[in-house]
Amino acid sequence: MLEQAQASFLPGLPGVEISLQGKLKRASGFSLSLNLKETISGVTAIIGHSGSGKTSLTRCIAGFEKNTDLHLSVDGEVWQNSSIFVPPENRPISTVFQEARLFPHLTVMENLKFVTRRFPTAHKIEALDHSLQNFCLPLEEVIESLSLDYLLSRSSNELSGGETQRVALARALLRPARLWIFDEPLASLDAQARTEIAPYIQMLCKRHAIPVLYVTHNLQEVLQIADNAWLMDAGNLKSLGSDSELTRQFPSHLAVDEDIGGVLECAWKAYHADYGLSELALSTASVFLPGDVLQNTQVLDNPHDTNSKIKVFIPARDVSLSLAKVADVSLLNQLPVKILAVETDTPHTRLFTLDCQGQKMLSRITAYSASQLNLEIGQTVFALIKTVSLAAPDK
Amino acid sequence: MLEQAQASFLPGLPGVEISLQGKLKRASGFSLSLNLKETISGVTAIIGHSGSGKTSLTRCIAGFEKNTDLHLSVDGEVWQNSSIFVPPENRPISTVFQEARLFPHLTVMENLKFVTRRFPTAHKIEALDHSLQNFCLPLEEVIESLSLDYLLSRSSNELSGGETQRVALARALLRPARLWIFDEPLASLDAQARTEIAPYIQMLCKRHAIPVLYVTHNLQEVLQIADNAWLMDAGNLKSLGSDSELTRQFPSHLAVDEDIGGVLECAWKAYHADYGLSELALSTASVFLPGDVLQNTQVLDNPHDTNSKIKVFIPARDVSLSLAKVADVSLLNQLPVKILAVETDTPHTRLFTLDCQGQKMLSRITAYSASQLNLEIGQTVFALIKTVSLAAPDK
Amino acid sequence: DSPKQTPDKTALRIAVATNFKPAFERLSKLFLSQHSLVTISAHYASSGLLYAQINNGAPYHIFLSADRTRAQNIWKQQNPDTGIFTYAYGQLVLWAPGIENPEFEWLQQHQGSVAIANPELAPYGQAALSCLNKQAGHTPAYQLVLGSSVAQAFHFVASGAATAGLVAKSQILDYGVAEDHYYLVPADCYAPIEQLAVVIDSPPYRVEGSTTRIKIKAFMEFLKSKPAQSLIEEAGYLRGYPGE
Amino acid sequence: MNSDNYWSELFTATQVTLSLAATSTLLLICVCPFIAWWIARSQSRTRPFFEAIMSLPLVLPPTVIGFYLLISISPGGFIGQPWSALTGNNLAFSFSGLVIGSFIYSLPFVLQPLVISFRNVDEGLLEAAASLGAPPATRFLSLILPMQKRALIAAASLGFAHTLGEFGIVLMIGGNLEGETRVLSIVLFDQVESLRYQDAHSTALFMLALALVMLTLVYRLQGRIKHA
Amino acid sequence: MNSDNYWSELFTATQVTLSLAATSTLLLICVCPFIAWWIARSQSRTRPFFEAIMSLPLVLPPTVIGFYLLISISPGGFIGQPWSALTGNNLAFSFSGLVIGSFIYSLPFVLQPLVISFRNVDEGLLEAAASLGAPPATRFLSLILPMQKRALIAAASLGFAHTLGEFGIVLMIGGNLEGETRVLSIVLFDQVESLRYQDAHSTALFMLALALVMLTLVYRLQGRIKHA
Ligand SMILES: Nc1ncnc2c1ncn2[C@@H]1O[C@H](COP(=O)(O)OP(=O)(O)OP(=O)(O)O)[C@@H](O)[C@H]1O
Ligand SMILES: Nc1ncnc2c1ncn2[C@@H]1O[C@H](COP(=O)(O)OP(=O)(O)OP(=O)(O)O)[C@@H](O)[C@H]1O
Ligand SMILES: [Mg+2]
Ligand SMILES: [Mg+2]
């Protein structure tokens, strides 16, 4: 699933440094404690339980929580502290709210025009960011990419849930910004629309080097487009970083069991056009993926650079273990691995941490199999991975 | 994933027969053509693209589309035609709207009390349904099951997105009804909350024999709790039925490729407590599932009845093929199957339809493996399925 | 002459044209001092309004109108046995605050606004208009503004909005304007401004010897009496009832 | 002039004024929400016409309305006659008559704000209430009215304030009876008309202060109600 | 009486009335939205007090307001003096004076419905507009005002109707000058006062018909505007 260009693929631009300290206290008793200093680029997923404070966090950054004890500075510029408050309209941030908040008296097109009429004469924003003026997404592109053509003359309270969300997203994309905040932008969309729009967001984010804070509950979305993740837990923010441990950390908090796994960083090796298989190199071993990885991965500046690293997410539940290589099966990927550790995952399954050419991966098998095979720490076995499990969503 | 009691497990009550004919025309040009006559029981998923008319359909049934050319009768009783219109408040239907629609001036508790104050003195509804009076969910149970305790005194516009949705669901559950209509009730919830609430809905639906029309975009939800499905496609409704072909029909319309698969109907055989493995019988072969299937499946009237059928969904992407049985691997399920058909699924994968003891299942492998193994129609091979792939979400 | 000494709660309800209010207050004080058991409730409004009310069953006993037509109309509509007489004549004065001893000659040259009551509504207005018309040798330089009543015409002047006005002498006295700051318009340039009092025919009045009837008659007699007429004269009117 | 007299008159008039304003506002706030709801939600083609009719009391000068009212409520009038027959009392020049007059005159000021406010009610919430089994009457009474508390208060206070200042009608049909129909605005009017400007200034100040205090309190209360 | 005279008087008065109502409504609808917006959104502790002040014209009888206005706009008054100095004209007994009077008197009727309506505006939409880069002024002008079109029309029509029927103030500061300050309501009042009841009935009917037609049209238009 996760199979994407690394941060180093980005067109050389630095990220945005966010420094956010302080507290937000709600009348309801909820309190958000923030202590964050991080340079973000690419897509940063914000995950966490319902009511944990994700939306509150984004509101703090976007400038909708005024009477709080917050200190926010972005790229060293103070936006909010006890004496300064840059109002939301002067922050170069574009937000998609959890509820779409379309202007009900306007048509879809008028909702979009509400933004485009105002820009790129980005008056005050200049003060905060000079590069902004250069960038403004063309209205037509956004309309087409989010398939809004047929909706344009519709009154915006005559839309279906998913249509509403797409219009809200489009409207936000049209505002020139240095940071995007999207609060569950695709929650009401069907899987197909989602797999079309998520990569589009990811592509925009990379093409224009605009970092995205992306609140979502959909793990598939996280794995598909996130470069790193922040975890919100009962009002406490924790950056999970962007390393291969990212997905490893999900389960205890959020994911259903199917979602844990490991990430292997491979180098591109070859594309076998006849069978539609990509071959990636993992030190000496080969990993096969269906389809042309380089084509599916949307933004590669220099695809045939042998240094190009490609991340492949391998779900633990898709990895079987075998004492020996197996012949005559459809399982193409059979990687020699060393057992590093074993955990009692659930009463009847075991989670093995494996060393595969110096990188970690996970395998979950039944307790029964584990005892049948007599697996021990240090032992070398073969990890069997179905190739199609690794398929990227087809275009 | 899908692993649940059949309709015959329901406490002997018949379903609800819905007959819905006619057209709904919207000013926007959208038109819904309905021609449906079906007895529904259990959870009926309504799937379809964004804007295809799912919400419109539920509005027609719930009575929110008055000026239309519709004929609706339920259990033979006419609710709507050119001369009759039973208003929504007199239809024994409880609806969760796509937008939560909490009453903004009330607290969460007052929102719930708005319903409980009114029932069970279900005045006019008696005329439509006599059995209704007997059933009213206890307020405390609903509050606990949806973890609303800490929210009760909150004003309902001080909730997070997910909290709002849970309250809306609770409110709807409190209204005595003969049919539930839930329009994406869990869209704003995280995976964990979802895996807790979805089975609760399913359980209620079975315990009280109230059919649910369940609009969702989440295929995992469909597979987890739906007994059958309706597909809405550009205003045309099609019942997909509840057979094992159900999931087979998804991909072309909605699902990402990972979601296709087959459903095997097995009988319960044994639970191996030492390894936490359930053994199910599929004619002569055995299928192993992690955990105690009977415990995980929430409502079984007579669990040890040997006629109990248990549906197991087997995703095509999790089935590998092997020419012979494989030893020394963690793959417990190795079923002998006959190849019935092979399709070119994507340019680089092949989808095999397999006959497994008279039932159909699917396997997707790479084109490369398919040609390496020289697989042919009619050939008998072994389907290898990782046991943990079949795990039900743990409690 | 004095009413029956039986306690009777019903007040004597008298409808009074507003411009007569100051005089009436003094009159009623005097009357009450003579008739200790009577109470009076006075209803002040414009004559036109009171007329409409009486026509629609207002429970008044006596109507002190500021004009002739309305009082006579009422009298004609009812039992001719009820009394009617002129209790006072209004006097017209020219007042221009800040101007000493103004005269009509001054008014002719005056460039400002001159307030009078609306001639269609108020006798003072009619009187003022006829005087102005008689004086007009050439087109006047001032602008004429109309108040709906003579009271309003007075407000116009008192507030400074109008620079001069033809108002009632009673108002001037009540307001305390100094002797040499107004000009009493000669009575021959306008028709007399008759103020009529009329008894309103009501069921208690019809009962011969009823307390109410006695009170009404008593007040009407009082109004004709010398002390009352002197009070009226003091308030800036001419005596309406010359008799002793 | 007579200071004692002045204050006792003012006191009595204040009592009459407040009870008149309170009574007619109470009546208005009981009746108007229903009419406003009908106007706000009706799809009928006659709705605009009916709405215009309700606004007519605005258009005629109060004394003229008073004149026609006087004719109607006089013992022979089409309201006064049945009223006398029923109660044995005269409607004209009575407190009840004033209440009727104030009711008619202040109706548009209470009605229109409610109509505006009711038009803003989210249709979705009504659907939700229906889906929870609430019939139309319940939806209105136990959902809309509590939800529109703030608008109700605002409309009521507009009506109340307007009745305080009402004068043309009162003068016409009330007849300026002390303790019964002589309200503050009439006292003030009398004072102005009879050139007692000093008294008039005090009375005007008193009325303004009274109104200012009451309105400030109401508007502060209103600010406390957070939602809708 | 004189039928010719009657009609020509009515015609002139109608012209004056309509221009007065139109002018003051126009002024009100330009000014009130801003004040209403401030009142509806201010968190200030003085807000209720200020709001009450704005409602005060309701509380005093129109003739009394008129009296005080007369003092203020007379050539020596605190409005009249600078006005004369500036324009060389007298404000009292002029059309401009009437406009000022109507403005003050009708202010609360235009303001309050707007306040009620603005209070219902979803805060979320304002946040959305801010997030799209619209500063407060833009949010108000290009989001709220268009969104509240219906409330604006309703408030304006209330103000317009009220100015049509206004009379106490006009009587006081107008001076009844034909073609300049003699409005319909005064004509009607004069007719009633001078016992020309037949003429009064016709005039009242004419005013009612005029208002009925205009209001029906406005309210129908309003019904066509679907949202908020
Ligand atoms: N306006 C408000 N006033 C008071 N409490 C609030 C308000 N908005 C949110 N809260 C509370 O603050 C907490 C955090 O809310 P927040 O909306 O940030 O959660 P979230 O992580 O976005 O949840 P979700 O995924 O359900 O949208 C919740 O407990 C919520 O009830
Ligand atoms: N009130 C309305 N007036 C006019 N058209 C509408 C209205 N509501 C929905 N539509 C249109 O009807 C079509 C079906 O809408 P509907 O809400 O039923 O879709 P849906 O299947 O529920 O979509 P989603 O999954 O996005 O919620 C859409 O094209 C939508 O734009
Ligand atoms: Mg949220
Ligand atoms: Mg929908």
Short mmCIF file of N, CA and C in Angstrom, two decimals, chain C residues 105-142:
data_model
loop_
_atom_site.label_atom_id
_atom_site.label_comp_id
_atom_site.label_asym_id
_atom_site.label_seq_id
_atom_site.Cartn_x
_atom_site.Cartn_y
_atom_site.Cartn_z
N GLU C 105 -47.25 95.19 11.32
CA GLU C 105 -46.35 95.79 10.33
C GLU C 105 -45.01 95.06 10.34
N TRP C 106 -44.61 94.76 11.58
CA TRP C 106 -43.34 94.03 11.72
C TRP C 106 -43.44 92.65 11.03
N LEU C 107 -44.60 92.04 11.24
CA LEU C 107 -44.82 90.70 10.69
C LEU C 107 -44.72 90.69 9.17
N GLN C 108 -45.25 91.76 8.54
CA GLN C 108 -45.22 91.83 7.08
C GLN C 108 -43.80 91.73 6.54
N GLN C 109 -42.86 92.34 7.28
CA GLN C 109 -41.47 92.35 6.81
C GLN C 109 -40.70 91.12 7.28
N HIS C 110 -41.34 90.42 8.18
CA HIS C 110 -40.59 89.35 8.85
C HIS C 110 -40.19 88.23 7.88
N GLN C 111 -38.92 87.89 7.91
CA GLN C 111 -38.46 86.78 7.07
C GLN C 111 -38.16 85.60 7.98
N GLY C 112 -39.12 84.73 8.10
CA GLY C 112 -38.94 83.55 8.97
C GLY C 112 -40.19 82.74 8.83
N SER C 113 -40.40 81.86 9.78
CA SER C 113 -41.63 81.08 9.69
C SER C 113 -42.59 81.52 10.77
N VAL C 114 -43.83 81.61 10.38
CA VAL C 114 -44.87 82.05 11.29
C VAL C 114 -45.81 80.86 11.52
N ALA C 115 -45.97 80.50 12.81
CA ALA C 115 -46.78 79.35 13.13
C ALA C 115 -48.19 79.77 13.47
N ILE C 116 -49.14 79.07 12.87
CA ILE C 116 -50.52 79.25 13.30
C ILE C 116 -51.13 77.84 13.41
N ALA C 117 -52.27 77.73 14.06
CA ALA C 117 -52.95 76.44 14.09
C ALA C 117 -53.60 76.22 12.74
N ASN C 118 -53.80 74.95 12.43
CA ASN C 118 -54.40 74.61 11.15
C ASN C 118 -55.83 75.16 11.11
N PRO C 119 -56.11 76.09 10.17
CA PRO C 119 -57.42 76.75 10.15
C PRO C 119 -58.56 75.74 9.96
N GLU C 120 -58.23 74.61 9.34
CA GLU C 120 -59.29 73.61 9.12
C GLU C 120 -59.65 72.90 10.42
N LEU C 121 -58.73 72.89 11.36
CA LEU C 121 -58.96 72.10 12.56
C LEU C 121 -59.30 72.95 13.77
N ALA C 122 -58.71 74.14 13.84
CA ALA C 122 -58.82 74.88 15.08
C ALA C 122 -59.33 76.30 14.84
N PRO C 123 -60.26 76.75 15.68
CA PRO C 123 -60.79 78.12 15.56
C PRO C 123 -59.70 79.16 15.64
N TYR C 124 -58.69 78.94 16.48
CA TYR C 124 -57.57 79.88 16.55
C TYR C 124 -56.88 80.00 15.21
N GLY C 125 -56.84 78.87 14.48
CA GLY C 125 -56.22 78.88 13.17
C GLY C 125 -57.02 79.72 12.20
N GLN C 126 -58.35 79.53 12.24
CA GLN C 126 -59.22 80.31 11.37
C GLN C 126 -59.06 81.79 11.65
N ALA C 127 -59.05 82.10 12.94
CA ALA C 127 -58.92 83.50 13.34
C ALA C 127 -57.61 84.07 12.83
N ALA C 128 -56.51 83.32 13.05
CA ALA C 128 -55.20 83.80 12.65
C ALA C 128 -55.16 84.03 11.15
N LEU C 129 -55.70 83.08 10.41
CA LEU C 129 -55.66 83.19 8.95
C LEU C 129 -56.43 84.42 8.47
N SER C 130 -57.61 84.64 9.06
CA SER C 130 -58.39 85.78 8.58
C SER C 130 -57.68 87.09 8.89
N CYS C 131 -57.00 87.17 10.04
CA CYS C 131 -56.23 88.37 10.35
C CYS C 131 -55.10 88.57 9.36
N LEU C 132 -54.38 87.50 9.11
CA LEU C 132 -53.25 87.60 8.20
C LEU C 132 -53.74 88.03 6.82
N ASN C 133 -54.84 87.45 6.38
CA ASN C 133 -55.37 87.78 5.07
C ASN C 133 -55.77 89.25 4.99
N LYS C 134 -56.35 89.75 6.10
CA LYS C 134 -56.78 91.14 6.09
C LYS C 134 -55.57 92.07 6.01
N GLN C 135 -54.50 91.67 6.66
CA GLN C 135 -53.33 92.54 6.71
C GLN C 135 -52.54 92.54 5.42
N ALA C 136 -52.63 91.43 4.73
CA ALA C 136 -51.72 91.25 3.59
C ALA C 136 -51.91 92.30 2.52
N GLY C 137 -51.02 93.26 2.45
CA GLY C 137 -51.05 94.24 1.39
C GLY C 137 -50.35 93.65 0.17
N HIS C 138 -49.23 93.10 0.41
CA HIS C 138 -48.48 92.43 -0.66
C HIS C 138 -48.09 91.05 -0.14
N THR C 139 -47.50 90.23 -0.98
CA THR C 139 -47.18 88.87 -0.55
C THR C 139 -46.19 88.91 0.61
N PRO C 140 -46.52 88.22 1.66
CA PRO C 140 -45.67 88.26 2.85
C PRO C 140 -44.33 87.56 2.63
N ALA C 141 -43.35 87.97 3.41
CA ALA C 141 -42.00 87.41 3.26
C ALA C 141 -41.83 86.14 4.07
N TYR C 142 -42.73 85.94 5.00
CA TYR C 142 -42.56 84.79 5.91
C TYR C 142 -43.18 83.53 5.32
#
